[in-house]
Amino acid sequence: MAQRNTISHQFPGEADINERAFRAGAHFSALAENVAEAPSASEIHSGWMNSPPHRANLLDPELDSIGISVTARGGELFASEDFSRAVVNLTIEEQEAKLGSLLRAQGLRLVARTQDARLICEGGRLASGTTQPLLYFRFDAADLDSLPDQLRSKIASGRYGAAAAGACTTSVGGGNGGDFTSYHLAVLLY
């Protein structure tokens, strides 16, 4: 912005904010940005706080991470704030371990069928002759703090005593697409 002496969220030929953040190493499920130009930091801040969309970004409780840049040029400050809801970059195995912990907390016994759960996660089918689950549940999530309500409801039915957890890097139907990060998971219920 300082080089062009104007503000913009995206200049012609420049990648969009999602791609720029992803290339910088950010993993996120939500992203927002404020940009401004003014002679002082207090004027920039005042402008953002008096603009409903910019104020909403600053005060959004769902956005838990921030990157700030300020550059001076010709007596003006050019500022950018990028906000995100960060998603921890976990390996497939770490995702499965967290998911397994959530399933155990629901009273289910984990069975060694991780490869089957991974196959279902990727949209595949289990071979005939393989022990088939009573139900499989495939979902995307931005965090692994809790199970989806629909899955918890199925487990609470008391029909299932065991589960297998699997994760994959892709999701049938494209997931949430773009550069946004989510975990792609499958639970097999027995």
Short mmCIF file of C-alpha atoms in Angstrom, two decimals:
data_model
loop_
_atom_site.label_atom_id
_atom_site.label_comp_id
_atom_site.label_asym_id
_atom_site.label_seq_id
_atom_site.Cartn_x
_atom_site.Cartn_y
_atom_site.Cartn_z
CA MET A 1 0.00 0.00 0.00
CA ALA A 2 2.82 2.40 0.87
CA GLN A 3 4.55 1.70 -2.45
CA ARG A 4 1.33 2.47 -4.35
CA ASN A 5 0.37 5.34 -2.00
CA THR A 6 -3.19 4.02 -1.68
CA ILE A 7 -5.05 1.48 0.41
CA SER A 8 -6.65 -1.72 -0.83
CA HIS A 9 -7.36 -5.22 0.40
CA GLN A 10 -6.08 -6.58 -2.91
CA PHE A 11 -4.22 -4.94 -5.76
CA PRO A 12 -4.44 -6.15 -9.38
CA GLY A 13 -2.26 -9.21 -9.90
CA GLU A 14 -1.97 -9.85 -6.16
CA ALA A 15 -3.25 -13.03 -4.50
CA ASP A 16 -6.33 -12.61 -2.30
CA ILE A 17 -6.02 -12.37 1.48
CA ASN A 18 -6.84 -16.05 1.99
CA GLU A 19 -3.99 -17.20 -0.21
CA ARG A 20 -1.54 -14.63 1.17
CA ALA A 21 -2.26 -15.74 4.75
CA PHE A 22 -2.05 -19.42 3.83
CA ARG A 23 1.28 -18.88 2.03
CA ALA A 24 2.57 -17.13 5.16
CA GLY A 25 1.87 -20.31 7.12
CA ALA A 26 -1.48 -19.42 8.70
CA HIS A 27 -4.07 -22.16 9.19
CA PHE A 28 -7.48 -20.69 9.82
CA SER A 29 -11.22 -21.23 9.63
CA ALA A 30 -12.12 -17.54 9.47
CA LEU A 31 -10.24 -14.50 8.26
CA ALA A 32 -10.84 -10.73 8.24
CA GLU A 33 -8.76 -7.67 7.42
CA ASN A 34 -8.68 -3.96 8.20
CA VAL A 35 -6.57 -1.54 6.14
CA ALA A 36 -6.14 2.22 6.60
CA GLU A 37 -4.06 5.27 5.84
CA ALA A 38 -3.73 8.27 8.18
CA PRO A 39 -1.06 10.56 9.67
CA SER A 40 -1.12 8.84 13.09
CA ALA A 41 -1.85 5.52 14.76
CA SER A 42 -4.55 7.12 16.89
CA GLU A 43 -6.37 8.38 13.78
CA ILE A 44 -6.17 4.93 12.19
CA HIS A 45 -7.54 3.31 15.31
CA SER A 46 -10.30 5.92 15.67
CA GLY A 47 -11.29 5.41 12.03
CA TRP A 48 -11.55 1.67 12.50
CA MET A 49 -13.51 1.96 15.73
CA ASN A 50 -15.98 4.38 14.10
CA SER A 51 -16.55 2.13 11.08
CA PRO A 52 -19.02 -0.68 11.89
CA PRO A 53 -17.38 -3.39 9.71
CA HIS A 54 -13.86 -2.55 10.90
CA ARG A 55 -15.00 -2.33 14.53
CA ALA A 56 -16.72 -5.72 14.14
CA ASN A 57 -13.41 -7.26 13.01
CA LEU A 58 -11.57 -5.74 16.00
CA LEU A 59 -14.14 -6.96 18.53
CA ASP A 60 -15.13 -10.33 16.99
CA PRO A 61 -14.72 -12.92 19.79
CA GLU A 62 -14.42 -15.74 17.23
CA LEU A 63 -11.20 -14.27 15.81
CA ASP A 64 -8.35 -15.28 18.11
CA SER A 65 -5.18 -14.36 16.21
CA ILE A 66 -3.86 -11.13 14.70
CA GLY A 67 -1.05 -9.85 12.50
CA ILE A 68 -0.39 -6.10 12.32
CA SER A 69 1.76 -4.13 9.92
CA VAL A 70 2.39 -0.38 9.85
CA THR A 71 4.63 1.38 7.33
CA ALA A 72 5.38 5.11 7.11
CA ARG A 73 5.66 6.95 3.80
CA GLY A 74 5.49 10.64 3.05
CA GLY A 75 4.08 11.62 6.44
CA GLU A 76 1.33 8.97 6.28
CA LEU A 77 1.02 5.63 8.02
CA PHE A 78 -0.29 2.67 6.05
CA ALA A 79 -1.71 0.01 8.35
CA SER A 80 -3.04 -3.49 7.92
CA GLU A 81 -4.53 -5.84 10.51
CA ASP A 82 -5.31 -9.44 9.61
CA PHE A 83 -7.49 -11.37 12.05
CA SER A 84 -8.16 -15.09 12.01
CA ARG A 85 -9.61 -17.94 13.91
CA ALA A 86 -6.52 -20.09 14.06
CA VAL A 87 -6.64 -23.79 13.42
CA VAL A 88 -3.86 -25.88 14.93
CA ASN A 89 -1.90 -27.68 12.23
CA LEU A 90 -2.15 -31.29 13.41
CA THR A 91 -0.87 -34.43 11.70
CA ILE A 92 -3.38 -37.09 10.68
CA GLU A 93 -2.28 -39.16 13.69
CA GLU A 94 -2.71 -36.23 16.10
CA GLN A 95 -6.19 -35.56 14.71
CA GLU A 96 -7.12 -39.22 15.19
CA ALA A 97 -5.77 -39.22 18.76
CA LYS A 98 -7.85 -36.12 19.67
CA LEU A 99 -10.93 -37.59 18.00
CA GLY A 100 -10.34 -40.89 19.82
CA SER A 101 -10.20 -39.05 23.14
CA LEU A 102 -13.54 -37.39 22.41
CA LEU A 103 -15.07 -40.77 21.55
CA ARG A 104 -13.70 -42.40 24.72
CA ALA A 105 -15.14 -39.51 26.73
CA GLN A 106 -18.55 -40.49 25.29
CA GLY A 107 -18.09 -44.00 26.75
CA LEU A 108 -17.02 -45.76 23.54
CA ARG A 109 -14.24 -48.32 23.33
CA LEU A 110 -11.77 -47.64 20.51
CA VAL A 111 -11.12 -50.49 18.11
CA ALA A 112 -8.08 -50.88 15.86
CA ARG A 113 -9.87 -50.05 12.59
CA THR A 114 -8.09 -46.76 11.86
CA GLN A 115 -7.28 -47.71 8.26
CA ASP A 116 -10.97 -48.49 7.64
CA ALA A 117 -11.95 -45.11 9.11
CA ARG A 118 -9.36 -43.37 6.93
CA LEU A 119 -10.75 -45.12 3.86
CA ILE A 120 -14.30 -43.98 4.71
CA CYS A 121 -12.97 -40.46 5.38
CA GLU A 122 -11.58 -40.38 1.83
CA GLY A 123 -14.96 -41.45 0.43
CA GLY A 124 -14.00 -45.07 -0.15
CA ARG A 125 -15.86 -48.27 0.66
CA LEU A 126 -14.86 -51.12 2.91
CA ALA A 127 -14.18 -54.41 1.16
CA SER A 128 -16.80 -57.11 1.46
CA GLY A 129 -15.85 -59.56 4.16
CA THR A 130 -14.51 -56.70 6.29
CA THR A 131 -16.25 -56.08 9.59
CA GLN A 132 -18.80 -53.42 8.68
CA PRO A 133 -19.70 -50.65 11.12
CA LEU A 134 -23.32 -50.18 12.12
CA LEU A 135 -22.92 -46.52 11.16
CA TYR A 136 -20.25 -44.27 9.77
CA PHE A 137 -20.17 -40.53 10.20
CA ARG A 138 -17.99 -38.29 8.04
CA PHE A 139 -17.55 -34.61 8.93
CA ASP A 140 -15.35 -31.53 8.69
CA ALA A 141 -14.43 -29.46 11.74
CA ALA A 142 -12.29 -26.40 12.39
CA ASP A 143 -11.43 -27.60 15.90
CA LEU A 144 -11.37 -30.85 17.79
CA ASP A 145 -12.79 -29.58 21.06
CA SER A 146 -16.10 -31.42 20.71
CA LEU A 147 -18.00 -33.83 18.52
CA PRO A 148 -20.77 -32.62 16.21
CA ASP A 149 -24.19 -32.60 17.89
CA GLN A 150 -25.61 -35.13 15.42
CA LEU A 151 -22.80 -37.60 16.17
CA ARG A 152 -23.15 -37.12 19.93
CA SER A 153 -26.87 -37.81 19.56
CA LYS A 154 -26.18 -41.07 17.69
CA ILE A 155 -23.71 -42.17 20.37
CA ALA A 156 -26.15 -41.23 23.15
CA SER A 157 -28.72 -43.64 21.66
CA GLY A 158 -26.82 -46.44 23.42
CA ARG A 159 -26.79 -48.56 20.26
CA TYR A 160 -23.00 -48.42 19.86
CA GLY A 161 -20.26 -49.66 22.18
CA ALA A 162 -17.15 -49.18 20.08
CA ALA A 163 -15.74 -46.79 17.52
CA ALA A 164 -12.84 -46.23 15.16
CA ALA A 165 -11.52 -42.77 14.31
CA GLY A 166 -9.91 -41.75 11.05
CA ALA A 167 -8.69 -38.57 9.42
CA CYS A 168 -7.75 -37.67 5.87
CA THR A 169 -6.42 -34.73 3.91
CA THR A 170 -9.32 -34.50 1.50
CA SER A 171 -13.05 -34.54 1.90
CA VAL A 172 -15.78 -35.89 -0.34
CA GLY A 173 -17.73 -32.97 -1.79
CA GLY A 174 -14.80 -30.57 -1.47
CA GLY A 175 -15.07 -29.72 2.23
CA ASN A 176 -15.22 -26.01 2.83
CA GLY A 177 -12.88 -25.32 -0.08
CA GLY A 178 -10.58 -22.41 -0.67
CA ASP A 179 -7.64 -21.84 1.61
CA PHE A 180 -9.61 -22.26 4.81
CA THR A 181 -8.39 -25.02 7.07
CA SER A 182 -10.55 -27.76 8.48
CA TYR A 183 -10.04 -31.29 9.63
CA HIS A 184 -11.63 -34.02 7.54
CA LEU A 185 -12.71 -36.90 9.79
CA ALA A 186 -14.66 -40.12 9.94
CA VAL A 187 -16.03 -42.13 12.84
CA LEU A 188 -17.10 -45.75 12.45
CA LEU A 189 -19.56 -46.90 15.10
CA TYR A 190 -19.85 -50.59 16.08
#
